Coordinates of C-alpha atoms in Angstrom, one line a residue:
X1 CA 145.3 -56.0 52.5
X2 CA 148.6 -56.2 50.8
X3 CA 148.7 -57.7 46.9
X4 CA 151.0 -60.6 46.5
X5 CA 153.3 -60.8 43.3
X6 CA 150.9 -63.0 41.4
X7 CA 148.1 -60.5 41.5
X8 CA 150.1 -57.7 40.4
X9 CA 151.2 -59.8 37.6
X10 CA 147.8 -60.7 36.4
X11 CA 146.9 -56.7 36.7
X12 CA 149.7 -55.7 34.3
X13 CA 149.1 -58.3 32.0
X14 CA 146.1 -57.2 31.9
X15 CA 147.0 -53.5 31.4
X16 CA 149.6 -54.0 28.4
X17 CA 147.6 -56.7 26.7
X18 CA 146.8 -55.2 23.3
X19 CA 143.7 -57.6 22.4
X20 CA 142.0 -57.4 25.7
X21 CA 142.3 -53.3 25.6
X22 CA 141.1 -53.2 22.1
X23 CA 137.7 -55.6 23.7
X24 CA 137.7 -53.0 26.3
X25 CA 137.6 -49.8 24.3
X26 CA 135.0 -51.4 22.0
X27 CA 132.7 -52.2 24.9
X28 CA 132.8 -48.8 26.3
X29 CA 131.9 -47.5 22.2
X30 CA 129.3 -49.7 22.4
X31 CA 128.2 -48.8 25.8
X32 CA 128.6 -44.9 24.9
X33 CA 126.5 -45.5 21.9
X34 CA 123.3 -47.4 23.4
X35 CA 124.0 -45.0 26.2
X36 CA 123.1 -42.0 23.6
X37 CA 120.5 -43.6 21.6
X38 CA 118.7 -44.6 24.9
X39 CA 119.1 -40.8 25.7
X40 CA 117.6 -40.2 22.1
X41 CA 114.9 -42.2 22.6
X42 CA 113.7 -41.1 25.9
X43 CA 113.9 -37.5 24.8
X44 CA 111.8 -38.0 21.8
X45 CA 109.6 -39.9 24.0
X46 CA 109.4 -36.7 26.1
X47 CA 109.0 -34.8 23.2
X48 CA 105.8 -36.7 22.3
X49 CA 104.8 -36.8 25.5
X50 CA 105.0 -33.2 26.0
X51 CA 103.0 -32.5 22.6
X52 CA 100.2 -35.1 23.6
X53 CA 99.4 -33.2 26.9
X54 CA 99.7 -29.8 25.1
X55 CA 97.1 -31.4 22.9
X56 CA 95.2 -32.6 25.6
X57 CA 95.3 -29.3 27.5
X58 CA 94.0 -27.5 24.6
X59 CA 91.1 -30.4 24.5
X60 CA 90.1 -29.5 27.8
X61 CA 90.0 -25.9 27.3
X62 CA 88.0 -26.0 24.5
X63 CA 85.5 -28.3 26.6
X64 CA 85.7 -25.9 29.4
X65 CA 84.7 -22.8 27.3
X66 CA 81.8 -24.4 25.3
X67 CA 80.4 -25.9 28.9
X68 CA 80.8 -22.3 30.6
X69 CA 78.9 -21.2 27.1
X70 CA 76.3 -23.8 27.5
X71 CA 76.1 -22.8 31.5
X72 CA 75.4 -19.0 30.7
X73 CA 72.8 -19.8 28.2
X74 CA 70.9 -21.9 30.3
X75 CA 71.3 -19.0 33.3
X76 CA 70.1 -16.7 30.8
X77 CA 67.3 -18.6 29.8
X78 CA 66.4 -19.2 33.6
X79 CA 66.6 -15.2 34.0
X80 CA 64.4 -14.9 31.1
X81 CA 61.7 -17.6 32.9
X82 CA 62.3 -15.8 36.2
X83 CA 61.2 -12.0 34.7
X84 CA 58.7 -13.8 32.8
X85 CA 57.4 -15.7 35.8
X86 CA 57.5 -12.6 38.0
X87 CA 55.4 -10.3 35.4
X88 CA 52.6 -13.0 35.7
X89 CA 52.8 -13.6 39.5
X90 CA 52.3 -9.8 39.5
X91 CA 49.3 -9.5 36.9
X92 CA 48.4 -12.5 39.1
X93 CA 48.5 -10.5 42.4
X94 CA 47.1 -7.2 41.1
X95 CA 43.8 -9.3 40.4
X96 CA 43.9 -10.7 43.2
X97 CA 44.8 -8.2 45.8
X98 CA 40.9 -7.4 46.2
X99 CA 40.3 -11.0 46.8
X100 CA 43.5 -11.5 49.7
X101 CA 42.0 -8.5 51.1
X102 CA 38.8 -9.6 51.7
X103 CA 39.9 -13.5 53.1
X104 CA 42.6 -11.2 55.3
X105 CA 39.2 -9.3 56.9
X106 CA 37.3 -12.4 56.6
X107 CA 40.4 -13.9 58.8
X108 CA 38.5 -12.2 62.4
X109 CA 38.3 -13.5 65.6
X110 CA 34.8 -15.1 66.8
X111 CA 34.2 -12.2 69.5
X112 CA 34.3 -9.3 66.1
X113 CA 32.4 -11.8 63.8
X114 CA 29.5 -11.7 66.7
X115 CA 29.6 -7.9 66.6
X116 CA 29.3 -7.6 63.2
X117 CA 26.6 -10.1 62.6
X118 CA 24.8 -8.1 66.2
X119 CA 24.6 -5.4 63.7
X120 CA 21.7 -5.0 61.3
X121 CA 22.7 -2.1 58.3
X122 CA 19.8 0.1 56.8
X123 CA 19.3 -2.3 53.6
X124 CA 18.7 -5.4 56.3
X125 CA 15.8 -3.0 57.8
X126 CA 14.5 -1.9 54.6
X127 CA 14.9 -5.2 53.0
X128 CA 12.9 -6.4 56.0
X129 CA 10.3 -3.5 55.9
X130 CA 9.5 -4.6 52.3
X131 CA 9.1 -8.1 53.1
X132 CA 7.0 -7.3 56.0
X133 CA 4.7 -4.7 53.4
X134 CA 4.0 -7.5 51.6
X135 CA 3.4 -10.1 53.9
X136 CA 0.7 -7.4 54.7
X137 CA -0.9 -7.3 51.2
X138 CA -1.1 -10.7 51.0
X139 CA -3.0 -11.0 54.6
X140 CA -5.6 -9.0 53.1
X141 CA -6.1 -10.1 49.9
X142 CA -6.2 -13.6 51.4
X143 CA -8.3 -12.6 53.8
X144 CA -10.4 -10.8 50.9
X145 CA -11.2 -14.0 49.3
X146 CA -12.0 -16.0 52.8
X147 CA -14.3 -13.6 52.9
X148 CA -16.1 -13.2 49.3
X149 CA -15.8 -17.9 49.6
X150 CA -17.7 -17.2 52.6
X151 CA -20.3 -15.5 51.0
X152 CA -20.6 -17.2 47.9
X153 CA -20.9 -20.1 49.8
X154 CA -24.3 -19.2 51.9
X155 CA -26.3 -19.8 48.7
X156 CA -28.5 -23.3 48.5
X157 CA -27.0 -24.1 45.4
X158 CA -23.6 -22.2 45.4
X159 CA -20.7 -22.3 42.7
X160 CA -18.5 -25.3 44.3
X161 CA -15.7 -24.6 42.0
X162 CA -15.9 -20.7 43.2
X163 CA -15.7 -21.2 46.6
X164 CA -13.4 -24.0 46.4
X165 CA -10.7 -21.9 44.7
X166 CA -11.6 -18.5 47.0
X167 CA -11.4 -20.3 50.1
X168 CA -8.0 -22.6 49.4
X169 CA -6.2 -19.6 48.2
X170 CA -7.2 -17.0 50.9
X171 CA -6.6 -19.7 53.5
X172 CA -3.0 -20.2 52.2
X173 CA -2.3 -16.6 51.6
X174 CA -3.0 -15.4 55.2
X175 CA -1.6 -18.2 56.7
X176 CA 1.6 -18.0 55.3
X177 CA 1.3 -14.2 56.0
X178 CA 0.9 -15.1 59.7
X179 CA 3.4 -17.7 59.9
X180 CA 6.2 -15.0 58.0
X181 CA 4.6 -12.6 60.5
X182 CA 5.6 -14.9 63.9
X183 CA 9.0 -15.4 61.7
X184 CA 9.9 -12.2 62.1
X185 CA 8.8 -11.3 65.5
X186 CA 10.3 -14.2 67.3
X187 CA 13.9 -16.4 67.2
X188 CA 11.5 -19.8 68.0
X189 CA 12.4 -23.0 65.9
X190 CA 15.3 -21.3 64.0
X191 CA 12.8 -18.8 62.4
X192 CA 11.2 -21.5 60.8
X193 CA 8.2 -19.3 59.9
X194 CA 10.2 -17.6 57.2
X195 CA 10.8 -20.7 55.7
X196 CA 7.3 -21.6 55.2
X197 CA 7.0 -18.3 54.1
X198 CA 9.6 -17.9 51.4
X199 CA 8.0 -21.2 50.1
X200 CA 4.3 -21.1 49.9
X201 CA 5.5 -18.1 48.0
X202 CA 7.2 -20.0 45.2
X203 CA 3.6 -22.0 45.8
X204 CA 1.7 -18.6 45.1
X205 CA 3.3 -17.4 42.3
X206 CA 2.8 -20.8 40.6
X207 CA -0.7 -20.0 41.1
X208 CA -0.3 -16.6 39.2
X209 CA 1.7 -17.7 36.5
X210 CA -1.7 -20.9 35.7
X211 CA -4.2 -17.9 36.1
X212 CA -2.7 -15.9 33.7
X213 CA -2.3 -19.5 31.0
X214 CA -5.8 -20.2 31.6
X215 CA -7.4 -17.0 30.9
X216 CA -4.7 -16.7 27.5
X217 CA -5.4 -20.0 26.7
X218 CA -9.3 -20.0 27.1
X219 CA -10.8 -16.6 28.2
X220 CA -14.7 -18.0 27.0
X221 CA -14.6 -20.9 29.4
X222 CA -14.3 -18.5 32.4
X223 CA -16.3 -15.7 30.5
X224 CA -19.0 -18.7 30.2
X225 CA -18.8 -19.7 34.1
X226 CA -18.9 -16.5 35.2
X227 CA -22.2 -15.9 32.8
X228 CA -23.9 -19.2 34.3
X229 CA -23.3 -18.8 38.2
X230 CA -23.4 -14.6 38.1
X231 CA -26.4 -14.9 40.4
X232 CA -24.4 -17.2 43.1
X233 CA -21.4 -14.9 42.7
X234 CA -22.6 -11.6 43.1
X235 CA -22.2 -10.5 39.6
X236 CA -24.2 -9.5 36.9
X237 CA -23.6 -9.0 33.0
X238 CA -22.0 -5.2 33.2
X239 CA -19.5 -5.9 36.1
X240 CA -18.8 -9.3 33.6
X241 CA -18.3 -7.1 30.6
X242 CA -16.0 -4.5 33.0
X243 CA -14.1 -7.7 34.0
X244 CA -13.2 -8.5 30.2
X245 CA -12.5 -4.9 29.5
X246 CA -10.0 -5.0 32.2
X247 CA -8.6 -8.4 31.6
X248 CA -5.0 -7.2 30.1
X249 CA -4.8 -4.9 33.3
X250 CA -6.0 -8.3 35.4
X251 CA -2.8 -10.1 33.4
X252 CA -0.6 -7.5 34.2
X253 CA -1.7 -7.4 37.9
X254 CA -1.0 -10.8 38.5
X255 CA 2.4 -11.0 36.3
X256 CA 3.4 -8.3 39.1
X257 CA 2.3 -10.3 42.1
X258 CA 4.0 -13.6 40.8
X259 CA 7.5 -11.5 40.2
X260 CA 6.8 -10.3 43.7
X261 CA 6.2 -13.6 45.5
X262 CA 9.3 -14.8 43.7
X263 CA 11.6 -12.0 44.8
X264 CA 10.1 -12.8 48.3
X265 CA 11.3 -16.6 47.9
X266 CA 14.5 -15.0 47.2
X267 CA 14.9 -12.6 49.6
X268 CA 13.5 -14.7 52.8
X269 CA 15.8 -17.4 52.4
X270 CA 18.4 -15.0 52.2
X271 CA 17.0 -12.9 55.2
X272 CA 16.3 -15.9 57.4
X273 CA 20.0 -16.6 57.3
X274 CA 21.0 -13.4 58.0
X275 CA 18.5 -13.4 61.0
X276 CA 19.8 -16.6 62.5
X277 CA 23.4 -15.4 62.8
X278 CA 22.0 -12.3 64.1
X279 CA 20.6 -14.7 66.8
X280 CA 23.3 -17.0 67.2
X281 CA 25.4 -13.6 67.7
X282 CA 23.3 -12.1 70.6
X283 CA 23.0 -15.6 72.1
X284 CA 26.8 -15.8 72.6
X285 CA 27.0 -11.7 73.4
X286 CA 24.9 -12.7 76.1
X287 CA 26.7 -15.9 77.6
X288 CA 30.3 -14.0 77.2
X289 CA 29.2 -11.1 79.0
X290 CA 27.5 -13.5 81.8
X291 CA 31.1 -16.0 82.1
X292 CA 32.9 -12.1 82.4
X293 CA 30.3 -11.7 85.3
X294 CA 30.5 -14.0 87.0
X295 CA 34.5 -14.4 86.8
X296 CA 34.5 -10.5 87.9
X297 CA 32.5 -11.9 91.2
X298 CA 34.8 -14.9 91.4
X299 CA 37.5 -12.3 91.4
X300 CA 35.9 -9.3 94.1
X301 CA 34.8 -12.6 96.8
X302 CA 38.1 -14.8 96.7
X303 CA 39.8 -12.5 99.0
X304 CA 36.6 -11.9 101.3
X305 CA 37.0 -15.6 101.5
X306 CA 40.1 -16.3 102.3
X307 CA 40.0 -13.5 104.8
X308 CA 37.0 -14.6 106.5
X309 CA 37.6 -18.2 108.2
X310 CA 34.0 -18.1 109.0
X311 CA 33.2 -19.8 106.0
X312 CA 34.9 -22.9 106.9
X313 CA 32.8 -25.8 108.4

């Protein structure tokens, strides 16, 4: 667009006006200098800013080093535990290797625990031998004093208390004898004979243990019986006199018979279990070996069978 006359007056007054380009100049001063203060102020702005995060930076670093600090000793301390811990579990498992060994062979299958308990060692036998010797003894001193009750009781006016005592322990002494005996021999009624056994001996040795307080509590009394009633029991006053000579050898005697009936309380109970898996072992020897049988014949006929149609209705 072309400027008409008007406008291009208006533009040079305004160009050669003196007041108006004095206004002008002193707005562009005052813009120049708000222009470089601003710049002033935004640089020391920067300036801060820059000093504050320098600040901060070497804040965070610090932080960072004392919690990698605090993270190695506490690793450190867990090593520590760990090697501590370990030297323990291993004290721990030295002690008890024996006893992992022995659960890892206790750990068997049914068929090797059967042939094992099949098995009877030499201590089982001689352990049984010795229970058998004196399952013996005690059948004949039991039957000893059935025996001597029996006689001291064919008198008119015999010695009750005698014969009474004689006869009740002889009775129990070779019954329990017979009963250990049929114990032994057969598997009938879980062995039940052995317990009966094992504890009329407990029974027994209580009867020991009361001879041997009478007699050291009050030897006269039974001196003083034997004195009165020597004619009923066969005695007479030097077999009396050779019976209290011998009385600490009669204390000693029975002392050894009631530590023997107790070992054999003991030692049945202990035997009698051993005997009933021994049982229970050869029971189940037997039925595996008749189920292999008779699968072994299942095997050899089915093909007969199927062979042979005669078989067929």
């Amino acid at each position: 667009m072309k400027m008409t006359n008007r406008q291009w007056l208006g533009k040079a007054k305004l160009m050669y006006n003196p007041v108006k380009r004095k206004r002008d100049k002193g707005k562009t001063k005052q813009d120049n200098n708000s222009g470089t203060s601003a710049a002033a102020a935004t640089g020391a702005h920067n300036h801060a800013s820059s000093s504050s995060n320098l600040h901060s930076e070497k804040e965070l670093e610090a932080r960072q080093k004392e919690r990698n600090e605090l993270r190695d000793a506490r690793r450190k301390e867990r090593e520590e535990r760990k090697k501590r811990f370990d030297k323990q579990q291993d004290k721990r498992d030295g002690k008890s290797s024996k006893k992992n060994s022995k659960k890892k062979e206790q750990k068997i299958s049914q068929e090797e625990q059967d042939k094992r308990d099949a098995q009877l060692g030499c201590c089982h036998r001689f352990t049984q031998f010795l229970v058998k010797l004196i399952h013996v003894i005690d059948a004949i001193i039991g039957l000893a004093c059935i025996i001597y009750g029996v006689f001291i009781f064919g008198f008119t006016e015999p010695a009750m208390a005698a014969v009474i005592t004689f006869l009740t322990f002889g009775s129990l002494m070779l019954a329990t004898s017979i009963v250990g005996t049929i114990g032994f021999c057969t598997s009938i009624c879980r062995r039940w004979g052995l317990a009966l056994s094992a504890w009329s001996a407990a029974c027994i040795a209580f009867f020991y243990m009361f001879v041997i307080i009478a007699l050291l509590a009050d030897p006269d009394t039974c001196f003083n019986y034997l004195t009165e009633n020597q004619s009923v029991l066969y005695l007479n006053d030097a077999s009396i006199a050779s019976i209290r000579m011998w009385l600490p050898a009669i204390y000693i005697a029975c002392a050894s018979l009631a530590v023997v009936e107790t070992c054999r309380f003991f030692v049945l109970r202990k035997l009698r279990n051993t005997l009933l898996r021994y049982d229970a072992a050869q029971r189940s020897i037997t039925e595996r070996s008749k189920q292999q049988q008779d699968s072994n014949r299942t095997i050899l006929t089915a093909p007969l069978l199927e062979d042979d149609p005669s078989w067929v209705v």
